[in-house]
Short mmCIF file of N, CA and C and ligand atoms in Angstrom, two decimals:
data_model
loop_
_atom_site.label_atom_id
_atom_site.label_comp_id
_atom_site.label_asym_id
_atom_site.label_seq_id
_atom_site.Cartn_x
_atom_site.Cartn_y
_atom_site.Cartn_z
N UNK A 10 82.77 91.69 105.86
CA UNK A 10 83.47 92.06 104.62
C UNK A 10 83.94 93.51 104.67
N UNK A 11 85.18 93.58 104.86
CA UNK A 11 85.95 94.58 104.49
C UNK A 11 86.04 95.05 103.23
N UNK A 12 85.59 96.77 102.52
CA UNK A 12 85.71 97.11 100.98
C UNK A 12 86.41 98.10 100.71
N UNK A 13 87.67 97.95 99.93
CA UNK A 13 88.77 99.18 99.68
C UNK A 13 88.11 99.19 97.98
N UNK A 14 88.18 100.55 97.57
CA UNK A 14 88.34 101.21 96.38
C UNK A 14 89.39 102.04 95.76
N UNK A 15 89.39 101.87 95.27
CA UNK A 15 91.04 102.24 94.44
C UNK A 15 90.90 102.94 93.04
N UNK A 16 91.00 104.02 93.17
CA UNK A 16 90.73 105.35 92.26
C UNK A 16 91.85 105.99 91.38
N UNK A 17 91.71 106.14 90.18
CA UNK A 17 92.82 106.81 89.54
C UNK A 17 91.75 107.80 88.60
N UNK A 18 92.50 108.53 87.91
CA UNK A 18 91.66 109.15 86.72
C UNK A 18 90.58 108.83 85.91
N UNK A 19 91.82 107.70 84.74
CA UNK A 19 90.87 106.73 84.05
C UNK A 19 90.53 105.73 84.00
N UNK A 20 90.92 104.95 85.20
CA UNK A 20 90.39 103.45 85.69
C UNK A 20 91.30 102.44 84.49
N UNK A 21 92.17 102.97 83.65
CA UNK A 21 92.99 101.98 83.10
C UNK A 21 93.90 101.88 82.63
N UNK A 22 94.92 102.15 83.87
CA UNK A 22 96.21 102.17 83.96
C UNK A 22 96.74 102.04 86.04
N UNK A 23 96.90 102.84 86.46
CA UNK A 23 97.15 102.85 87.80
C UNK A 23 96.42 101.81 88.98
N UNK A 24 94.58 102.39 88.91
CA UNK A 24 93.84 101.71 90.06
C UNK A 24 93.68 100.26 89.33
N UNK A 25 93.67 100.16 87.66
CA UNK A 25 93.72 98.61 87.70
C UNK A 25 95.24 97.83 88.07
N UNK A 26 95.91 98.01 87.89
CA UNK A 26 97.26 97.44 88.13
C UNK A 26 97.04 97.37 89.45
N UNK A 27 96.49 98.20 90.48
CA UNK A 27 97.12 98.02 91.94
C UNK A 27 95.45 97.15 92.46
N UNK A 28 94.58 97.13 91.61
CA UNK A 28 93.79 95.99 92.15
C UNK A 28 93.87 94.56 91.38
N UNK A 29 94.60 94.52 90.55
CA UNK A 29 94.86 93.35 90.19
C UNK A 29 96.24 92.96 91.07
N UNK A 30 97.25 93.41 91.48
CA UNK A 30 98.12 93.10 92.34
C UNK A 30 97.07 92.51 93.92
N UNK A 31 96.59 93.53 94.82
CA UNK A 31 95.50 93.09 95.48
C UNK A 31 94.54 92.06 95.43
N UNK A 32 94.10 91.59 94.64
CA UNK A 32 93.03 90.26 93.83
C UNK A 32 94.30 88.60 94.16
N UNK A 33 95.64 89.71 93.37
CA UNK A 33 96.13 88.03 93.91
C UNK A 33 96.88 87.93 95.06
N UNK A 34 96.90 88.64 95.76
CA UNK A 34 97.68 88.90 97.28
C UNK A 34 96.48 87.74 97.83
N UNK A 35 95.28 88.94 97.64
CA UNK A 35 93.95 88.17 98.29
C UNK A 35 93.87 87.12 98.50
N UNK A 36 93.94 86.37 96.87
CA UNK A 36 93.27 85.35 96.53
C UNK A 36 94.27 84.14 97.09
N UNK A 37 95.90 84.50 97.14
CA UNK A 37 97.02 83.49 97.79
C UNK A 37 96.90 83.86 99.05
N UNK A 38 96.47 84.46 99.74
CA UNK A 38 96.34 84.38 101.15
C UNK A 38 94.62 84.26 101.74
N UNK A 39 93.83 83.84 100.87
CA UNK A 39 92.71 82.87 101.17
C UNK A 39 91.82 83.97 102.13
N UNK A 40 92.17 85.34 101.54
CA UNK A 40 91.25 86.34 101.95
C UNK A 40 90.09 86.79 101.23
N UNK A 41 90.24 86.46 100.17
CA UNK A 41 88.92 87.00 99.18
C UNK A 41 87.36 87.52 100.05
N UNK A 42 87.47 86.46 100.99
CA UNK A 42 85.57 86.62 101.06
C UNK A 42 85.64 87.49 102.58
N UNK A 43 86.92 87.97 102.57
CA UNK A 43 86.86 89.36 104.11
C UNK A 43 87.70 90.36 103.75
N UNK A 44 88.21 90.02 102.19
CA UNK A 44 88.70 91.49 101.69
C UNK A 44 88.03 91.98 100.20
N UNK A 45 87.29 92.74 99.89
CA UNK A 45 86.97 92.86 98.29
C UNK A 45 87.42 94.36 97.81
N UNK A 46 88.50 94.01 96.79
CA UNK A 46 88.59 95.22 96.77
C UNK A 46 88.58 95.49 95.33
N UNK A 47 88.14 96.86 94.96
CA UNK A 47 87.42 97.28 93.29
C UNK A 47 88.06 98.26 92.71
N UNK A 48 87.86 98.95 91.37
CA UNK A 48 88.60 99.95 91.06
C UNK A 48 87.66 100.90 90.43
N UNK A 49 88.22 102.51 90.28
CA UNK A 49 86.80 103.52 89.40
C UNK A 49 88.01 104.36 88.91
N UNK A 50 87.10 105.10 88.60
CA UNK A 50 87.58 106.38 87.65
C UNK A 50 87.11 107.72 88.02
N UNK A 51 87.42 108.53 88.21
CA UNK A 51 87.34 110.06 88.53
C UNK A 51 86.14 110.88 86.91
N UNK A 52 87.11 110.30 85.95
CA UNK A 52 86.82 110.67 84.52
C UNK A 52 85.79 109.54 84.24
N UNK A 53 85.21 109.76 82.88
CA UNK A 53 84.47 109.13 81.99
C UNK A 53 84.51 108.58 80.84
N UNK A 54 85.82 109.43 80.54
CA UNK A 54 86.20 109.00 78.96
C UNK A 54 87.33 107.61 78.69
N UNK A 55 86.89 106.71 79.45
CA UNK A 55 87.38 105.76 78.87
C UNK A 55 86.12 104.56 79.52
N UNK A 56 85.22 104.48 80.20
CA UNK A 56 84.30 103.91 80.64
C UNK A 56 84.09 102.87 79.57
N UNK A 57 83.88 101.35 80.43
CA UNK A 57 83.57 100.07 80.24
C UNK A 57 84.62 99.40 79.30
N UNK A 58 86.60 100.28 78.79
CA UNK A 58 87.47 99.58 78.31
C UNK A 58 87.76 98.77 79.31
N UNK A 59 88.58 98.03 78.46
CA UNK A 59 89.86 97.44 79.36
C UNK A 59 90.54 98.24 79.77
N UNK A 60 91.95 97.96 80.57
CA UNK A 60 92.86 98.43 80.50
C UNK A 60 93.66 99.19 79.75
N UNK A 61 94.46 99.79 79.38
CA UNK A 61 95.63 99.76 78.79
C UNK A 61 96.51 98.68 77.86
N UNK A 62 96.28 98.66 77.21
CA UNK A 62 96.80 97.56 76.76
C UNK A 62 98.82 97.36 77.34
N UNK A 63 99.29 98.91 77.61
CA UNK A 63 100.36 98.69 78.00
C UNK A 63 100.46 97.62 79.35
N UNK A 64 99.48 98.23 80.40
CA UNK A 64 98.91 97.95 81.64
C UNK A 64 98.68 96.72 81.92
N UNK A 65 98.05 95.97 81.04
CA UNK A 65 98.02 94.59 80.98
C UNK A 65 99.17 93.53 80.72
N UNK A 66 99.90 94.03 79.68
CA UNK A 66 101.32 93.56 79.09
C UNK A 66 102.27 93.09 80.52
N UNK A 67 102.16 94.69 81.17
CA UNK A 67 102.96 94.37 82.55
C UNK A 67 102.50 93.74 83.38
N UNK A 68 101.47 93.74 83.80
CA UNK A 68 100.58 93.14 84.77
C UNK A 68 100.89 91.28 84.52
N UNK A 69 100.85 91.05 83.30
CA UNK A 69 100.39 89.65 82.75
C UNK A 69 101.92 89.36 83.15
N UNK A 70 102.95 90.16 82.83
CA UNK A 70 104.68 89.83 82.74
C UNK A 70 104.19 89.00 84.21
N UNK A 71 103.81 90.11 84.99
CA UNK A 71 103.76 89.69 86.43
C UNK A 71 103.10 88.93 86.82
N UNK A 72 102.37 88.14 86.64
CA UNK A 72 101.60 86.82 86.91
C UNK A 72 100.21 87.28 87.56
N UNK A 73 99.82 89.01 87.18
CA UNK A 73 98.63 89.33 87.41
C UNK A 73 97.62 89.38 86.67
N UNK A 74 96.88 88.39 86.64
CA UNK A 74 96.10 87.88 85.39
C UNK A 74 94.39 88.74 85.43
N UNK A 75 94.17 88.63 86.87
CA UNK A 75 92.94 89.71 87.15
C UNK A 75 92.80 90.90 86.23
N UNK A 76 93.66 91.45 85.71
CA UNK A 76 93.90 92.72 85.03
C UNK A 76 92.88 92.76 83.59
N UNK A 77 93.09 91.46 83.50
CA UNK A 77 91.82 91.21 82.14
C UNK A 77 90.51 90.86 82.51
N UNK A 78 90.29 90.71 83.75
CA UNK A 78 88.86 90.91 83.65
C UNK A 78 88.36 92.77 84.53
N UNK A 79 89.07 93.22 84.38
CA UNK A 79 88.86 94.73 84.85
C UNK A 79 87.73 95.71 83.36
N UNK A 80 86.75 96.20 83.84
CA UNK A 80 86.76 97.27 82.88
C UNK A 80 86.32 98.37 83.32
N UNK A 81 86.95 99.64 83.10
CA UNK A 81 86.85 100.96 83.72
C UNK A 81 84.99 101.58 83.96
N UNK A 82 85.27 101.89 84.95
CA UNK A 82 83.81 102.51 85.78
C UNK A 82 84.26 103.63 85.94
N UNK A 83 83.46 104.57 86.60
CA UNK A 83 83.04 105.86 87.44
C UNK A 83 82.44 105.48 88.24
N UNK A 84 83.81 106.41 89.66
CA UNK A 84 83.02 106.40 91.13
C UNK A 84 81.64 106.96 91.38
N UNK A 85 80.42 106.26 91.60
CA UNK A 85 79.45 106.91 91.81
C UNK A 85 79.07 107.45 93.41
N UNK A 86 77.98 107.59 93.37
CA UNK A 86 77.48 108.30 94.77
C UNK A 86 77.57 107.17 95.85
N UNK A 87 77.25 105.89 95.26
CA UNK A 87 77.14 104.97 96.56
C UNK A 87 77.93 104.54 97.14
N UNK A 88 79.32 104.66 96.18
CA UNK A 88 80.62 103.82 97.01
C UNK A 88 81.04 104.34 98.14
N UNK A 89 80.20 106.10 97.91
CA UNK A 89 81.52 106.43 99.27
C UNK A 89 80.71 105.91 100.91
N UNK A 90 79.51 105.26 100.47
CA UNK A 90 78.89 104.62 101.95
C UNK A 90 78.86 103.11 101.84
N UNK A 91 79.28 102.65 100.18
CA UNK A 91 79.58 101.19 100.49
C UNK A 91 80.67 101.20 100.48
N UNK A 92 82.16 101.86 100.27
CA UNK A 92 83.19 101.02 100.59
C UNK A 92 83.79 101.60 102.08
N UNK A 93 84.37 100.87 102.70
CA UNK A 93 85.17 101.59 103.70
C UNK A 93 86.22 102.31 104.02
N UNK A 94 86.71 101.90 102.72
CA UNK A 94 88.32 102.53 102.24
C UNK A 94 88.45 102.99 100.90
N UNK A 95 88.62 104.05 100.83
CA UNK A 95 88.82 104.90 99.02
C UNK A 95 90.10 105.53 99.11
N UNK A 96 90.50 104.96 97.95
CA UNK A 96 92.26 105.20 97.93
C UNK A 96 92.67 105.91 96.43
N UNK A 97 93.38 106.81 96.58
CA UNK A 97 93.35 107.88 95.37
C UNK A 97 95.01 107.46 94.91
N UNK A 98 95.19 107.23 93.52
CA UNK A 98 96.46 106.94 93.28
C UNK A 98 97.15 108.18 93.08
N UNK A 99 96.31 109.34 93.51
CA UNK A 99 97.72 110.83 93.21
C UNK A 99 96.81 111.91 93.92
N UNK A 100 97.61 112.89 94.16
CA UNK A 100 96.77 113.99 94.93
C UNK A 100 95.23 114.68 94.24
N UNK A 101 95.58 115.61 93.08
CA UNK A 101 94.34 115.67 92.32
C UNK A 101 93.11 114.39 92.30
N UNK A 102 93.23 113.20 92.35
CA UNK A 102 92.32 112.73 92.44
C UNK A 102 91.63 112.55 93.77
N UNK A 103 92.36 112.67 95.06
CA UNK A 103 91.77 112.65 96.11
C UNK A 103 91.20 114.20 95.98
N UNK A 104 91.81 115.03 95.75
CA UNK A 104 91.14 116.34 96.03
C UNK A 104 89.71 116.22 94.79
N UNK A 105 89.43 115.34 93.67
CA UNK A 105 88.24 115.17 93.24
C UNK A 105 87.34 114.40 94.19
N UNK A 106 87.83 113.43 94.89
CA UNK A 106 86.99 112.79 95.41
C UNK A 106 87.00 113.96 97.03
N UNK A 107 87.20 114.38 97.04
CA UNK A 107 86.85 115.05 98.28
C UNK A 107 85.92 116.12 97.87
N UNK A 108 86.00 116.71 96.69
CA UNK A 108 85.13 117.16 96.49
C UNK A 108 83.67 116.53 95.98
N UNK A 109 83.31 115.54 95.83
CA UNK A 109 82.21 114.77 95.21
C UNK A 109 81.98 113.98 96.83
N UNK A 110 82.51 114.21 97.55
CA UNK A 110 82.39 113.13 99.17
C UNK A 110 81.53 113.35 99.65
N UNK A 111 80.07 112.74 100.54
CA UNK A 111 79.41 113.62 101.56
C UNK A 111 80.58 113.71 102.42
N UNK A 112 79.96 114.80 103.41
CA UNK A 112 80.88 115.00 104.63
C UNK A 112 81.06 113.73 105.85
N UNK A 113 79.72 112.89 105.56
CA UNK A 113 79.67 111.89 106.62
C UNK A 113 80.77 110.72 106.17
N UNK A 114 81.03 110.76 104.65
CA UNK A 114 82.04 110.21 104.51
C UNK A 114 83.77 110.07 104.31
N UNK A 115 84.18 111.45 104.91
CA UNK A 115 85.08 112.29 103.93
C UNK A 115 86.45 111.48 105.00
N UNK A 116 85.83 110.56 105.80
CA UNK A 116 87.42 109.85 106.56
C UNK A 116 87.42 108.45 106.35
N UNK A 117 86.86 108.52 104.90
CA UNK A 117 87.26 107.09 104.28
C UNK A 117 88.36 107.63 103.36
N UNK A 118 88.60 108.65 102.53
CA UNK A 118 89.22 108.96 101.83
C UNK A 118 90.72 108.95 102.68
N UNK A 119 91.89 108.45 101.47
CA UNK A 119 92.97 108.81 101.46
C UNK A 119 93.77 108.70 100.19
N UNK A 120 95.58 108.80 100.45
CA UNK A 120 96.26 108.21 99.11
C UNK A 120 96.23 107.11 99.53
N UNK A 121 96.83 106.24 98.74
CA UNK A 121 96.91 104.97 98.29
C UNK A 121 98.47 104.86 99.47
N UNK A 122 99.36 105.59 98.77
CA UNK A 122 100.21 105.59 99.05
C UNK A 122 100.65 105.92 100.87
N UNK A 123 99.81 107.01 101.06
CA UNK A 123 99.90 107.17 102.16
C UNK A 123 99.74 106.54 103.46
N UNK A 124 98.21 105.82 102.78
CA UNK A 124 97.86 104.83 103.83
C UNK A 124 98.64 103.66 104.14
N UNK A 125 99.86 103.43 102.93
CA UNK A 125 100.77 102.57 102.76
C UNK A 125 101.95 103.09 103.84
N UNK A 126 102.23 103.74 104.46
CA UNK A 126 103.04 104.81 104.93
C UNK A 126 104.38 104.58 103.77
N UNK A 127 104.10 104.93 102.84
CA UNK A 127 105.18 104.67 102.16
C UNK A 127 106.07 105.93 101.77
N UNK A 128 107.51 106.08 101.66
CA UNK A 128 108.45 106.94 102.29
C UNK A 128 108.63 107.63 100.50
N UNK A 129 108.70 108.92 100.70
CA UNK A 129 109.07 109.62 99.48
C UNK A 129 107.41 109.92 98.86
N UNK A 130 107.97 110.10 97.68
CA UNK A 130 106.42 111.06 97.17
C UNK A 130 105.53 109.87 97.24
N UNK A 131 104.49 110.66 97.52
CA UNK A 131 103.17 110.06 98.03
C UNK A 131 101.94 110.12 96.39
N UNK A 132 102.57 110.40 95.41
CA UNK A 132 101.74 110.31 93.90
C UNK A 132 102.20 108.76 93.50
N UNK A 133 101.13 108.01 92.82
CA UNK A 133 101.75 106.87 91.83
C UNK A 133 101.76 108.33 90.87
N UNK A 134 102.49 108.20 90.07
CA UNK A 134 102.78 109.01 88.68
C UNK A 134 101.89 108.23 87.31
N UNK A 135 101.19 109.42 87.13
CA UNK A 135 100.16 108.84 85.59
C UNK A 135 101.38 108.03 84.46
N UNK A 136 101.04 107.56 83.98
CA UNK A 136 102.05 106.55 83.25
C UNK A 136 101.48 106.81 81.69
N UNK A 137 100.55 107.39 81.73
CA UNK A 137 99.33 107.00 79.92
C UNK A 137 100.21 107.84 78.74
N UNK A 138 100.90 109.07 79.72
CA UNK A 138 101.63 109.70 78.12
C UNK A 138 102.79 109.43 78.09
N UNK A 139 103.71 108.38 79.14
CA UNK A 139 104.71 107.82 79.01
C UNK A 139 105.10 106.74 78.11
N UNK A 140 106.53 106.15 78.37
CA UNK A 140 106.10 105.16 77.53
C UNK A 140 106.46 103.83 78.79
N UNK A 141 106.63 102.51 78.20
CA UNK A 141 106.01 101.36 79.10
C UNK A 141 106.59 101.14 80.45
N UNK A 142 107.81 101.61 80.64
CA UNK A 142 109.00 101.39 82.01
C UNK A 142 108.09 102.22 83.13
N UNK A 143 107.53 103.34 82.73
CA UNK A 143 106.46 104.12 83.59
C UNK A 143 105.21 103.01 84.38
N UNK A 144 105.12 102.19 83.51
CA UNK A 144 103.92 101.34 83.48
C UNK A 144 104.63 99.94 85.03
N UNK A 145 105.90 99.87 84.48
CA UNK A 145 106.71 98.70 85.08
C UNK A 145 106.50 99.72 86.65
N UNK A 146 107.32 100.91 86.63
CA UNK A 146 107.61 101.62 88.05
C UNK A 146 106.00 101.73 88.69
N UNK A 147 104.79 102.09 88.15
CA UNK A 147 103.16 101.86 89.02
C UNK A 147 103.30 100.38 89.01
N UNK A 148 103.46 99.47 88.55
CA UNK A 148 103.67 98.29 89.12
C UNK A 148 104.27 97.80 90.38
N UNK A 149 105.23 98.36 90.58
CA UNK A 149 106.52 98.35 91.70
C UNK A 149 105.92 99.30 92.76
N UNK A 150 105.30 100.60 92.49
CA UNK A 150 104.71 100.99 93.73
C UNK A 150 103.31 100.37 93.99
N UNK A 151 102.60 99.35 93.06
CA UNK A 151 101.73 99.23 93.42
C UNK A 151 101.89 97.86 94.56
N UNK A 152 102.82 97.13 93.65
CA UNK A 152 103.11 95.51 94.79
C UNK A 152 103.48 95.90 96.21
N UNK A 153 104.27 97.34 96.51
CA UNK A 153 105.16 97.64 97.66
C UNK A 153 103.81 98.25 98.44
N UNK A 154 103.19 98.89 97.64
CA UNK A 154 101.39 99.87 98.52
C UNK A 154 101.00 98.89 99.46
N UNK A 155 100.39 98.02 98.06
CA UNK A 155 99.62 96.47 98.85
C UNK A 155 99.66 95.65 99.66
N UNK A 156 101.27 95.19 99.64
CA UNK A 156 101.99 94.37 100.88
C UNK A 156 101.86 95.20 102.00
N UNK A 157 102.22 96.41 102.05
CA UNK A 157 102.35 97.35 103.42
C UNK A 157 101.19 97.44 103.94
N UNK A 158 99.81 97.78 102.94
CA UNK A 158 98.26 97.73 103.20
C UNK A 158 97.89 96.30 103.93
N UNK A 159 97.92 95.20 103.38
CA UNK A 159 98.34 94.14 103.88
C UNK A 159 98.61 93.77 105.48
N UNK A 160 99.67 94.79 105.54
CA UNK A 160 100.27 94.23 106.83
C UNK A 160 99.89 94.85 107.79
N UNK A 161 99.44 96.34 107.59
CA UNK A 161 98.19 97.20 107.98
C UNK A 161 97.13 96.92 108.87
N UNK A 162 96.24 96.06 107.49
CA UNK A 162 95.21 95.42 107.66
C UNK A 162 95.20 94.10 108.96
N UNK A 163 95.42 93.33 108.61
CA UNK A 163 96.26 92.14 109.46
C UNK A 163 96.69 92.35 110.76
N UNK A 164 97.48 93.69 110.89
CA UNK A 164 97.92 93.60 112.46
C UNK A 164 96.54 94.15 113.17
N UNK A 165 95.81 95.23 112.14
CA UNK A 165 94.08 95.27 112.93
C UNK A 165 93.32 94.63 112.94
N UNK A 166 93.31 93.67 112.50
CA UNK A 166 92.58 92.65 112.56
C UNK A 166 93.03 91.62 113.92
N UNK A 167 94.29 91.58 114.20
CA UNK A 167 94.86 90.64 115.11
C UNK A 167 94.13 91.35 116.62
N UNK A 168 94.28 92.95 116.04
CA UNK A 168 93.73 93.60 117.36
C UNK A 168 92.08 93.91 117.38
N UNK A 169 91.55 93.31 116.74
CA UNK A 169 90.43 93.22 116.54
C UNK A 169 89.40 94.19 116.00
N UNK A 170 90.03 94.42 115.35
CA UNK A 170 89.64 96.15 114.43
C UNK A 170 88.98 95.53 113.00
N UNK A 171 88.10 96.15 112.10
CA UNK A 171 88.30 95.74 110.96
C UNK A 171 89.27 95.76 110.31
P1 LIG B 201 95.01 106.30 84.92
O1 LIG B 201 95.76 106.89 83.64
O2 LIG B 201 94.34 107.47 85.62
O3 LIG B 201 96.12 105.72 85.72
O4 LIG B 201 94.03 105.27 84.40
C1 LIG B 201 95.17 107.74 82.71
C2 LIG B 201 94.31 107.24 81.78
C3 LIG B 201 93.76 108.08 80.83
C4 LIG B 201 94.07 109.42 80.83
C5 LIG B 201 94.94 109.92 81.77
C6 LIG B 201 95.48 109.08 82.72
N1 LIG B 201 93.53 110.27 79.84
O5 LIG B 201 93.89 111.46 79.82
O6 LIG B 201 92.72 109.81 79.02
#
């Protein structure tokens, strides 16, 4: 079992959208039980909501239904030795999690985006004081992250990598 984590601020808006996109990639390509992947929060102040209610709206448009069973956590101490992959949806939050990292773990960390090699700015953009089209565009970078992560994943695996 392969474990990516997927980090934003407040766990409900960004890292849920791009693990509910992930959940059903997974789940239609009959990966679930060799990919698990979760979402946290940097912050605290929204711990054990839902989503966004904007966040969900879009998500649901999109036939990502996972999004409702999400409710916001904080990254604790253990993930950074249980997951294998921690993915920051914007710079400040990797630079939180690099600061909260042991050192034995600090080359699990990346962006989201980056690890996506995806071309142009490397931030999903916070969407919470926007209004909903913000919400639509982290959608759109989140489906384009995932597929590329995806294909990532897959060709190391073909080569026998995790
Ligand atoms: P997220 O968005 O990090 O994508 O979940 C935000 C959620 C809440 C706040 C900021 C960003 N906030 O300031 O409460």
């Amino acid at each position: 079992m392969y474990r990516i984590l997927l980090v934003c601020l407040g766990n409900i808006c960004r890292s849920p959208l791009a693990e509910a996109v992930f959940h059903d990639v997974l789940a239609r390509r009959g990966l679930a039980s060799v990919l698990q992947v979760d979402s946290a929060a940097i912050g605290r102040s929204h711990l054990k909501e839902k989503p966004d209610r904007r966040a969900i709206t879009c998500a649901l448009a999109g036939g990502y239904r996972h999004i409702e069973r999400i409710r916001s956590r904080q990254v604790k101490a253990q993930d950074f030795a249980q997951f294998d992959l921690i993915l920051a949806m914007d710079e400040s939050v990797l630079n939180a999690l690099q600061r909260q990292c042991p050192p034995e773990f600090q080359h699990k960390l990346d962006l989201f985006l980056r690890f996506a090699d995806h071309d142009g700015d490397l931030d999903v953009p916070d969407p919470y004081y926007g209004n909903v089209e913000g919400f639509t565009t982290v959608l759109r970078l989140c489906e384009g992250g995932v597929a590329a992560i995806m294909n990532k994943m897959m060709r190391q695996l073909e080569l026998g990598r995790p």
